[in-house]
PDB file of C-alpha atoms and ligand atoms in Angstrom:
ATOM      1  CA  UNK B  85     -22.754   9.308 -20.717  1.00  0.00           C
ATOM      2  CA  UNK B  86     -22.232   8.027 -17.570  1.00  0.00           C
ATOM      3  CA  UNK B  87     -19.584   5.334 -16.969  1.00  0.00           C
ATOM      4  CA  UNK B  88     -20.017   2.263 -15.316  1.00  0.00           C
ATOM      5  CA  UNK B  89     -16.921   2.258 -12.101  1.00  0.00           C
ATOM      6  CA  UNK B  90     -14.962  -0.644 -11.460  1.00  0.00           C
ATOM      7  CA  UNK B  91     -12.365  -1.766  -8.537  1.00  0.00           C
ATOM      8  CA  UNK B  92      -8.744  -1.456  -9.541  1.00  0.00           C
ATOM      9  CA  UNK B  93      -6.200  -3.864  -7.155  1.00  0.00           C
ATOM     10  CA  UNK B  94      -3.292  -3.195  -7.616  1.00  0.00           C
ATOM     11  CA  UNK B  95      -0.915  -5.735  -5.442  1.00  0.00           C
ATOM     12  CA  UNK B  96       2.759  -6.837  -5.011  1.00  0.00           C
ATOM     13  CA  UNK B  97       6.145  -6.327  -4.109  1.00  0.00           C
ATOM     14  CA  UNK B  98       7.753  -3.264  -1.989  1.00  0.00           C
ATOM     15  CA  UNK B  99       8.890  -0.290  -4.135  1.00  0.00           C
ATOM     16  CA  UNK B 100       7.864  -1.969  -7.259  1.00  0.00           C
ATOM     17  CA  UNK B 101       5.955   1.030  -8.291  1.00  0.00           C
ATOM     18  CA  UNK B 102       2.264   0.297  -7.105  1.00  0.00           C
ATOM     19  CA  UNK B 103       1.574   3.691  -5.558  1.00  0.00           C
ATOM     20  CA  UNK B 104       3.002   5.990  -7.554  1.00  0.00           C
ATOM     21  CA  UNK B 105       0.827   4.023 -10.736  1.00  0.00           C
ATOM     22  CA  UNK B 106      -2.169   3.721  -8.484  1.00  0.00           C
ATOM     23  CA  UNK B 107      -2.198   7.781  -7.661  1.00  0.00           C
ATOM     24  CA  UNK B 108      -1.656   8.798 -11.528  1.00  0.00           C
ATOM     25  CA  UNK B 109      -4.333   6.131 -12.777  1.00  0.00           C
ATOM     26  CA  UNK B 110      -6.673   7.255 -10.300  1.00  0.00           C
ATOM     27  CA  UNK B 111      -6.724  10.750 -11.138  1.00  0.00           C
ATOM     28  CA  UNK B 112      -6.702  10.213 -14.566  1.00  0.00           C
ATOM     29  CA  UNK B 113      -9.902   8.061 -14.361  1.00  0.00           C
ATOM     30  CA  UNK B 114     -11.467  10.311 -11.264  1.00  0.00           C
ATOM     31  CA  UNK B 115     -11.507   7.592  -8.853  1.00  0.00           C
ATOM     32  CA  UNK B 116     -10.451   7.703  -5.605  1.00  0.00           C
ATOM     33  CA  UNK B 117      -7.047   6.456  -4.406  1.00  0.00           C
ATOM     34  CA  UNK B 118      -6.116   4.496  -1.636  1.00  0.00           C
ATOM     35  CA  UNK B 119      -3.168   3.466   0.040  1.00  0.00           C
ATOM     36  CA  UNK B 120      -3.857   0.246   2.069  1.00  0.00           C
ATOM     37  CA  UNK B 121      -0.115   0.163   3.134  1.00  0.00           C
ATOM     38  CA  UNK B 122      -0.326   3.730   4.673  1.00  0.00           C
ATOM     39  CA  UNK B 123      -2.979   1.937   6.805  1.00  0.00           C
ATOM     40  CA  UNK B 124      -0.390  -0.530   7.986  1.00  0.00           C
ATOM     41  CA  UNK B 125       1.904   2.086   8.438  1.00  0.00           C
ATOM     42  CA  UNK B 126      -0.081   4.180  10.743  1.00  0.00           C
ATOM     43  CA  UNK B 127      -1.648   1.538  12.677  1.00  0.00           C
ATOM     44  CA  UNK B 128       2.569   0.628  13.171  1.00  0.00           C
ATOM     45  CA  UNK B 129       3.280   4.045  14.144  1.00  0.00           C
ATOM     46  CA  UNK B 130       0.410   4.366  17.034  1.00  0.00           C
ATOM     47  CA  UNK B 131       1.946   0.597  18.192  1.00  0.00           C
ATOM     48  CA  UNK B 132       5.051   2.015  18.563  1.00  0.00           C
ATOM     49  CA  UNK B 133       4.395   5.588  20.251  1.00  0.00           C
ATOM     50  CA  UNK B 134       2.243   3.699  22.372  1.00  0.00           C
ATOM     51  CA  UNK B 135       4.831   0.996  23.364  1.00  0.00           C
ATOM     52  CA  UNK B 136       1.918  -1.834  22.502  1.00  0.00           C
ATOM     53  CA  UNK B 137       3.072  -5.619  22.817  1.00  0.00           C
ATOM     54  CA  UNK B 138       2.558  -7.316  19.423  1.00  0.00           C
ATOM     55  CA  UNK B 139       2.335 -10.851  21.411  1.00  0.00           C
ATOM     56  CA  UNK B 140      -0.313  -9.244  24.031  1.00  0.00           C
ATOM     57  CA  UNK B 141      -3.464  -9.766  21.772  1.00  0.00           C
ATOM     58  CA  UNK B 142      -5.716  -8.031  24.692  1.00  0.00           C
ATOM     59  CA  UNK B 143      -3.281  -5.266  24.319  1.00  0.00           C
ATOM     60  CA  UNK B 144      -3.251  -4.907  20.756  1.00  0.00           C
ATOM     61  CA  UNK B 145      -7.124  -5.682  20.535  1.00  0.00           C
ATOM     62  CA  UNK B 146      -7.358  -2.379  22.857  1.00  0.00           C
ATOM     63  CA  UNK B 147      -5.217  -0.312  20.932  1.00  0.00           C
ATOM     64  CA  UNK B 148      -7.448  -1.265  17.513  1.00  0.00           C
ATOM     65  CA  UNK B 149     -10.184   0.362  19.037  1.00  0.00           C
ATOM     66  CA  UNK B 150      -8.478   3.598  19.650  1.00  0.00           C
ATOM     67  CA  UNK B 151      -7.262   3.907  16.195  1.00  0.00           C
ATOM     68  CA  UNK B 152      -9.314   5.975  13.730  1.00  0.00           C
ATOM     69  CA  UNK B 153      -7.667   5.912   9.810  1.00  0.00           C
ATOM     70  CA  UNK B 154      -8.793   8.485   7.144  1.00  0.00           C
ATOM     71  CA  UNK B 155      -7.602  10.011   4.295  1.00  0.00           C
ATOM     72  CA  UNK B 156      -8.052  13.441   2.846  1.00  0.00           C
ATOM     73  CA  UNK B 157      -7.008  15.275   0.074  1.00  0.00           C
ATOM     74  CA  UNK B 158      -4.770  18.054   0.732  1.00  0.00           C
ATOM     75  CA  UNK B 159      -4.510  21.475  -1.307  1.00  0.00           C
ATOM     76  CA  UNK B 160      -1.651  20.220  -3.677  1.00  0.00           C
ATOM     77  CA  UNK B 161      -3.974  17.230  -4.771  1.00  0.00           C
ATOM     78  CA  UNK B 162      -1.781  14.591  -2.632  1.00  0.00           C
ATOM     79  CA  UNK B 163      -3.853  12.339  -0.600  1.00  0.00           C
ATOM     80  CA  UNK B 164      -3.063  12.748   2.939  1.00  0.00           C
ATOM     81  CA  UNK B 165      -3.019   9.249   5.665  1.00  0.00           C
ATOM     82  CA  UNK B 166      -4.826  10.560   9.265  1.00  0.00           C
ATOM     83  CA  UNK B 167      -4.657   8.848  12.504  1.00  0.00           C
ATOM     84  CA  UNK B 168      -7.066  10.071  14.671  1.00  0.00           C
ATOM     85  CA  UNK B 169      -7.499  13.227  12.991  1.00  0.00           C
ATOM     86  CA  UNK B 170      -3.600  13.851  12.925  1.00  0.00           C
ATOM     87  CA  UNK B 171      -1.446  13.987   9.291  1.00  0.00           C
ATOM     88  CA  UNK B 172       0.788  11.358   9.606  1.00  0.00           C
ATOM     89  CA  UNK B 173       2.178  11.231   5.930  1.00  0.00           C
ATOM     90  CA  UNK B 174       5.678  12.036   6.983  1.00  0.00           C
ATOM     91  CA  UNK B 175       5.736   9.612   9.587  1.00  0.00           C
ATOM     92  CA  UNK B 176       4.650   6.590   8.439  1.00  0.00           C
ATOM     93  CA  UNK B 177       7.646   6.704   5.557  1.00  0.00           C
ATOM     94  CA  UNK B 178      10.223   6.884   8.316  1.00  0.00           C
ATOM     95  CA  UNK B 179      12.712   4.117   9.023  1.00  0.00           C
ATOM     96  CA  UNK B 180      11.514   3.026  12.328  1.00  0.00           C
ATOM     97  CA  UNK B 181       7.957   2.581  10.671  1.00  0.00           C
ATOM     98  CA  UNK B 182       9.095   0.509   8.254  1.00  0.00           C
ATOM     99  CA  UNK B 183      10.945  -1.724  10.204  1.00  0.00           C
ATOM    100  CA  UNK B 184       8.196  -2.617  12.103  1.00  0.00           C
ATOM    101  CA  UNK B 185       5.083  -2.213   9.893  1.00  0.00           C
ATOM    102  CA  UNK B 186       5.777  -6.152   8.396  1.00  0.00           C
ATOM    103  CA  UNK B 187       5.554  -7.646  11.576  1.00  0.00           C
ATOM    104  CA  UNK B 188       2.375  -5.923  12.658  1.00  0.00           C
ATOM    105  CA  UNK B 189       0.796  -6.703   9.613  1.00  0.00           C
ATOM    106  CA  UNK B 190       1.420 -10.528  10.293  1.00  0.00           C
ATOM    107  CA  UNK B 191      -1.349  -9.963  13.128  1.00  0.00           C
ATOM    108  CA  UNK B 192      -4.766 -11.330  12.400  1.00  0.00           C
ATOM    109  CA  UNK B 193      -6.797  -8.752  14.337  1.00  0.00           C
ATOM    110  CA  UNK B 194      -4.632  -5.888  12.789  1.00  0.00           C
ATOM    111  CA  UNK B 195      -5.931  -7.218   9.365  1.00  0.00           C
ATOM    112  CA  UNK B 196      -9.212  -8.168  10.444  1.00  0.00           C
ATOM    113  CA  UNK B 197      -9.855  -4.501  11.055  1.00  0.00           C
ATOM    114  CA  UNK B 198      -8.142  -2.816   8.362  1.00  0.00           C
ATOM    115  CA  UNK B 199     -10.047  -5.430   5.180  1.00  0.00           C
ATOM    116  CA  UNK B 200     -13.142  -4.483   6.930  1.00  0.00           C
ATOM    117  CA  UNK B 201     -12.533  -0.327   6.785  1.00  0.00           C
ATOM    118  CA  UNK B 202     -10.662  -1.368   3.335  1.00  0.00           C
ATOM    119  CA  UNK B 203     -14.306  -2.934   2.078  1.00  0.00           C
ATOM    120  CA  UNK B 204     -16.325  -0.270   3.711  1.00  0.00           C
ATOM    121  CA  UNK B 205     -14.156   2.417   1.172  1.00  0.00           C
ATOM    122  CA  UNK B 206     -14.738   0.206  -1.912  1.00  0.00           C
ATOM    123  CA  UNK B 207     -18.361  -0.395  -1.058  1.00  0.00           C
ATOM    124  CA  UNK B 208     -19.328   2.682  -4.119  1.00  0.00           C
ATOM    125  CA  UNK B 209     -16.343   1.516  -6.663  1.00  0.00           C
ATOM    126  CA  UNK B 210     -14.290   3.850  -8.766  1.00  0.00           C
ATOM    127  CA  UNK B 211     -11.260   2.785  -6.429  1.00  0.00           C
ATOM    128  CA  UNK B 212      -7.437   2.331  -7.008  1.00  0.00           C
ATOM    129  CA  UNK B 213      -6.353   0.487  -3.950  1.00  0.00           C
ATOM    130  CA  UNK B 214      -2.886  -0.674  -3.984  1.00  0.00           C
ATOM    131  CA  UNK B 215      -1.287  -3.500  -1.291  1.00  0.00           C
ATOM    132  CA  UNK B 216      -0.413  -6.958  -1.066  1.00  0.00           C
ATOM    133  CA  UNK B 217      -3.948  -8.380  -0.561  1.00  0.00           C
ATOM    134  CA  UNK B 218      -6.243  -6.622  -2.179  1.00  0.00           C
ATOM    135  CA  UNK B 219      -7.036  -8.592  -4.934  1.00  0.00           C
ATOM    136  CA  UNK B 220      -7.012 -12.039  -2.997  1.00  0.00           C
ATOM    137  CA  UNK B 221      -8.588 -10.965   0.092  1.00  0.00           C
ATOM    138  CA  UNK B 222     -10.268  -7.411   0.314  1.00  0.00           C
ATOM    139  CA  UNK B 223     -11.767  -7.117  -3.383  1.00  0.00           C
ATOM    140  CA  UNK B 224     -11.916 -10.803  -4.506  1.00  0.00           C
ATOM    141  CA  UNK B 225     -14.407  -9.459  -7.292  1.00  0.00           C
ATOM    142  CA  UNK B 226     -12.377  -6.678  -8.340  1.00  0.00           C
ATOM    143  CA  UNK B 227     -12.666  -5.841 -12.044  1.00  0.00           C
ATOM    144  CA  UNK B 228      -8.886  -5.420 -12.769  1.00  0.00           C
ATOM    145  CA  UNK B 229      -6.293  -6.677 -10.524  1.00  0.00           C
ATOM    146  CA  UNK B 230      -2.357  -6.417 -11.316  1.00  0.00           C
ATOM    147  CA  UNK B 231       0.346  -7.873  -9.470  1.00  0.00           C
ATOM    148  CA  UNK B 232       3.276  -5.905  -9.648  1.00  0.00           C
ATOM    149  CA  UNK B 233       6.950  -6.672 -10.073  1.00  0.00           C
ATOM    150  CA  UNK B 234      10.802  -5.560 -10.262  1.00  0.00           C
ATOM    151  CA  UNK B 235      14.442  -6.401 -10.050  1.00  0.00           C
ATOM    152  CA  UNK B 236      15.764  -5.964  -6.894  1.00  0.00           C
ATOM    153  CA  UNK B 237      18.049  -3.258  -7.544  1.00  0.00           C
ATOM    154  CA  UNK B 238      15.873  -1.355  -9.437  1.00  0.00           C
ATOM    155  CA  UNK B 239      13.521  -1.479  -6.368  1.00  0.00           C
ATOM    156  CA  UNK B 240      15.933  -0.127  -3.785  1.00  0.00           C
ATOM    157  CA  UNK B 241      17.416   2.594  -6.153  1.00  0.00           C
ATOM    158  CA  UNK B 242      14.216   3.909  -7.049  1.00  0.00           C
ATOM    159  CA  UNK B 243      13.243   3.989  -3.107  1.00  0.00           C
ATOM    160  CA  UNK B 244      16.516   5.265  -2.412  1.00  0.00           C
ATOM    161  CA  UNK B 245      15.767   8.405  -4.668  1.00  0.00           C
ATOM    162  CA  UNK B 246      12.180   9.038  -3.222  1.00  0.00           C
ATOM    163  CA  UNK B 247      13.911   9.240  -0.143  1.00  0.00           C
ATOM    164  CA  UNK B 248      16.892  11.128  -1.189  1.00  0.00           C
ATOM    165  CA  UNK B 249      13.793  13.532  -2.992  1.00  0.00           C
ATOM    166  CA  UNK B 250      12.541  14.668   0.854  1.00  0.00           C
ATOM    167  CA  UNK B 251      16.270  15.233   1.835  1.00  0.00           C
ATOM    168  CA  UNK B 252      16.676  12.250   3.470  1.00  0.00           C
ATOM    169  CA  UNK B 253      19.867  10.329   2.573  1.00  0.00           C
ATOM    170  CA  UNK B 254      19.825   5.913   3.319  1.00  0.00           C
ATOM    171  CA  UNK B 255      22.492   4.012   2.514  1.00  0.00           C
ATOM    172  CA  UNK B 256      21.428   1.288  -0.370  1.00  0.00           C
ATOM    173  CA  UNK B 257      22.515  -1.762   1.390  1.00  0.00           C
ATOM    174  CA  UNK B 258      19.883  -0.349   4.490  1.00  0.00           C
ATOM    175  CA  UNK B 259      17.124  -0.121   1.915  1.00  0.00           C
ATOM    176  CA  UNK B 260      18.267  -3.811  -0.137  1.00  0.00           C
ATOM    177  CA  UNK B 261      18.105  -5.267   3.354  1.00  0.00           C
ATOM    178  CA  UNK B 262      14.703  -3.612   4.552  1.00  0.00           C
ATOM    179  CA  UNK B 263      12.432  -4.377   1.303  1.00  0.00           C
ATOM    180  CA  UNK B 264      14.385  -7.969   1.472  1.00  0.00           C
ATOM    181  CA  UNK B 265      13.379  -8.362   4.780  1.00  0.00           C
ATOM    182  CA  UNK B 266       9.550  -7.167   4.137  1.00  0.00           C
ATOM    183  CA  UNK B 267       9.275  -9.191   1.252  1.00  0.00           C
ATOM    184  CA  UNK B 268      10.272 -12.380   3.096  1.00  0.00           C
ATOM    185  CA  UNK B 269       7.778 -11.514   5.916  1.00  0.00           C
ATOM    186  CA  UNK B 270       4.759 -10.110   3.316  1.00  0.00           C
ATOM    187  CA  UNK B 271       5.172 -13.394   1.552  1.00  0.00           C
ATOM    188  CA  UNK B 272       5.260 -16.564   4.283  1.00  0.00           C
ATOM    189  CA  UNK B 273       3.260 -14.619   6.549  1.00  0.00           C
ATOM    190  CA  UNK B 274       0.220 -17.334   7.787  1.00  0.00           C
ATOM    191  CA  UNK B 275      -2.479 -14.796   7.273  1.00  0.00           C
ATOM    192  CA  UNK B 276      -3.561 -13.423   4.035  1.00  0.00           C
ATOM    193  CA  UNK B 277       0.648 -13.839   2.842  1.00  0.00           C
ATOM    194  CA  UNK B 278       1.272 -11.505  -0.529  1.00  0.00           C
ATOM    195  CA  UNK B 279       0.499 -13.708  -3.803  1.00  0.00           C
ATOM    196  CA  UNK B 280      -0.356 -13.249  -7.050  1.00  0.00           C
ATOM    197  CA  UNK B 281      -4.139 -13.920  -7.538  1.00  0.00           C
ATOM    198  CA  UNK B 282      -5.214 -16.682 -10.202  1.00  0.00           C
ATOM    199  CA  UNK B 283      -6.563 -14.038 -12.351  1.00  0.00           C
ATOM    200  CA  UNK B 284      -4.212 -10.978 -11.885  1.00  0.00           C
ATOM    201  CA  UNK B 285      -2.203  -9.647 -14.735  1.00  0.00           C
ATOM    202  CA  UNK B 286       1.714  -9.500 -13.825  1.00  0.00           C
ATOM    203  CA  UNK B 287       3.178  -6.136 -14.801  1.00  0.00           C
ATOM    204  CA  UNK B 288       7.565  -6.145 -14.508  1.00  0.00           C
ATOM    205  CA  UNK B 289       8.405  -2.644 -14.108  1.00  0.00           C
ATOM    206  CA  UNK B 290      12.083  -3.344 -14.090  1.00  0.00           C
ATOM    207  CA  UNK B 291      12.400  -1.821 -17.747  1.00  0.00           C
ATOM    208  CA  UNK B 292       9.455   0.546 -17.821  1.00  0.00           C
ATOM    209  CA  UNK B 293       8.815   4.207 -16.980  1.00  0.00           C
ATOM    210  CA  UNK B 294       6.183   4.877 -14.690  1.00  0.00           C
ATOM    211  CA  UNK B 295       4.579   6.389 -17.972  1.00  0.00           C
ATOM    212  CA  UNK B 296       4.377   3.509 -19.748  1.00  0.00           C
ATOM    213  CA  UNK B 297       2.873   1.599 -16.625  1.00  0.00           C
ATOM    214  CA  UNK B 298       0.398   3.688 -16.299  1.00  0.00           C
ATOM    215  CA  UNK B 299      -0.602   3.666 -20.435  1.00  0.00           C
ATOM    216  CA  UNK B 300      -0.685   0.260 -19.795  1.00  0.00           C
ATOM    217  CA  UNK B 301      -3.168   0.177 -16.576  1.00  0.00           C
ATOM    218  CA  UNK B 302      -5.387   2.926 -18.063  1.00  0.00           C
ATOM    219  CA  UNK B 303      -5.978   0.329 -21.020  1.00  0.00           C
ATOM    220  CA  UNK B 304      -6.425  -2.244 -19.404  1.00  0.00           C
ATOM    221  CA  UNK B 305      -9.192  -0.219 -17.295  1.00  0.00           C
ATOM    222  CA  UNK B 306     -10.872   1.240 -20.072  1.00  0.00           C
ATOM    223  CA  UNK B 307     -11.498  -2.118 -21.586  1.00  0.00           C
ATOM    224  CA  UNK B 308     -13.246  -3.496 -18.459  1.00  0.00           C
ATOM    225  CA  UNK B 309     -15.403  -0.546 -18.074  1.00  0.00           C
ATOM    226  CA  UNK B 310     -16.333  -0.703 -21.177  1.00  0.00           C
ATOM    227  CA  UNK B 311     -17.331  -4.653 -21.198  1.00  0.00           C
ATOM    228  CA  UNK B 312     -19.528  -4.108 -18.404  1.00  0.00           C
TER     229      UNK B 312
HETATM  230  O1   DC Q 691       2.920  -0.597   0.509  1.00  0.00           O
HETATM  231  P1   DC Q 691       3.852  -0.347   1.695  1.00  0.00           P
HETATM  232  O2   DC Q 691       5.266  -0.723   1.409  1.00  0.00           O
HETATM  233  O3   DC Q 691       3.705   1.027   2.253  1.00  0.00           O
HETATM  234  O4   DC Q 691       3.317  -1.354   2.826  1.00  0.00           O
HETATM  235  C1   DC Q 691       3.902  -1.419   4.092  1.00  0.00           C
HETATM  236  C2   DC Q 691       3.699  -2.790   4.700  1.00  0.00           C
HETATM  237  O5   DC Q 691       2.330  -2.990   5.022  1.00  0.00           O
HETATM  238  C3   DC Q 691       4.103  -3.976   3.855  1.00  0.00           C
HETATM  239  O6   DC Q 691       5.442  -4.346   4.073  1.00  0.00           O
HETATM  240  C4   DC Q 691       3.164  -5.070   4.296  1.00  0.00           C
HETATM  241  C5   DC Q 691       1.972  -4.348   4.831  1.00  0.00           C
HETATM  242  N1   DC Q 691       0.794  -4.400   3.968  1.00  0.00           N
HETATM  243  C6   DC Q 691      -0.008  -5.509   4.060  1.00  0.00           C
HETATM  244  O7   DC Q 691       0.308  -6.438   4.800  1.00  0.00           O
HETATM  245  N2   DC Q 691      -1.160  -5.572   3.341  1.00  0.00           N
HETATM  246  C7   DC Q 691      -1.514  -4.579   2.515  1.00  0.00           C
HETATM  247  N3   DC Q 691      -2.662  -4.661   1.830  1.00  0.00           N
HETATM  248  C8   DC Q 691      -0.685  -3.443   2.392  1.00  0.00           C
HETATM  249  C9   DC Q 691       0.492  -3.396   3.118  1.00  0.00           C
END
């Protein structure tokens, strides 16, 4: 029997959860993941090894045309983030990306470009893509969109440990004030700002194991598919 695909958006808050639910439902349901944040983050990471002004718009207009973004799957299963043709996974998690990747993504041209690769990758369906405009902006139509939540604390502890996981150690007042300071720019941010969409379904992770997240997602999935 062949199953009908549908678009999973998955949307919200930084470190709430999103990607590490959006990777395990994927794979469970064979569809492909992606990462629209990495996209951000690598787009951030050619701005700043290339010293490009985020007020010169001929500048950064320039420097969109040079970028190429792709994904691939490595050999332990773990999707990969390219920039032209170069893994930048590691990268794009550091602290100086991070800093930065908000305020690019306030720029209209640096969204313009990444919704319209974002689209071309959901054109075939049987997506995951996680972000904070996916299901208001990129996939309007998607099937199943979530908008994803958590207590601050819980937030920065759990980033804290995914860093502390790749040896690198942060001090948790650094990561309170970075997703603090992300969130206030992802959400009053003039184009395309972070909101819950009319018909999303909020899920608070504050008190749930990524398990239990993911039970719930993979329910919620199976019912659209089958309703189509
Ligand atoms: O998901 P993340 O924390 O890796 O995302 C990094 C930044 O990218 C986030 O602070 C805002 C921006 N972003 C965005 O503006 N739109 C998206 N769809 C995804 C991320």
């Amino acid at each position: 029997m062949k199953l009908n695909k549908i678009i999973i958006a998955i949307d919200g808050y930084s470190a709430c959860g999103k990607s590490t639910t959006a990777k395990e439902v994927a794979k469970i349901l064979g569809y492909r993941y992606i990462d629209s944040g990495a996209m951000y983050r690598a787009v951030t990471l050619y701005f700043l090894d290339h010293h490009i002004a985020l007020t010169n718009p001929k500048e950064v207009d320039r420097a969109l045309q040079q970028i190429n973004i792709s994904f691939k799957v490595n050999a332990k299963n773990i999707t990969e983030t390219f920039l032209n043709g170069l893994s930048v996974e590691q990268e794009i998690r550091q602290m100086r990306v991070s800093e930065q990747v908000s305020p690019v993504s306030t720029l209209k041209a640096v969204r313009e470009a990444m919704v319209a690769q974002q689209r071309k990758l959901g054109k075939d369906k049987g997506i995951v893509m996680d972000g904070r405009d996916i299901g208001t902006v990129v996939f309007p139509q998607a099937e199943l969109k979530l908008f994803m939540t958590a207590d601050m604390l819980v937030r920065a502890f759990r980033r804290q440990r995914e860093w502390l996981e790749q040896d690198r150690l942060v001090d948790l007042d650094d990561v309170i004030e970075n997703i603090k300071k992300r969130d206030l720019i992802d959400t009053t941010r003039a184009e395309s700002p972070l909101r819950q969409a009319g018909d999303a379904t909020v899920i608070d992770t504050t008190h749930i194991t990524i398990d239990e997240q993911v039970d719930q997602v993979i329910r919620m999935a199976i019912s659209k598919i089958i309703a189509l």
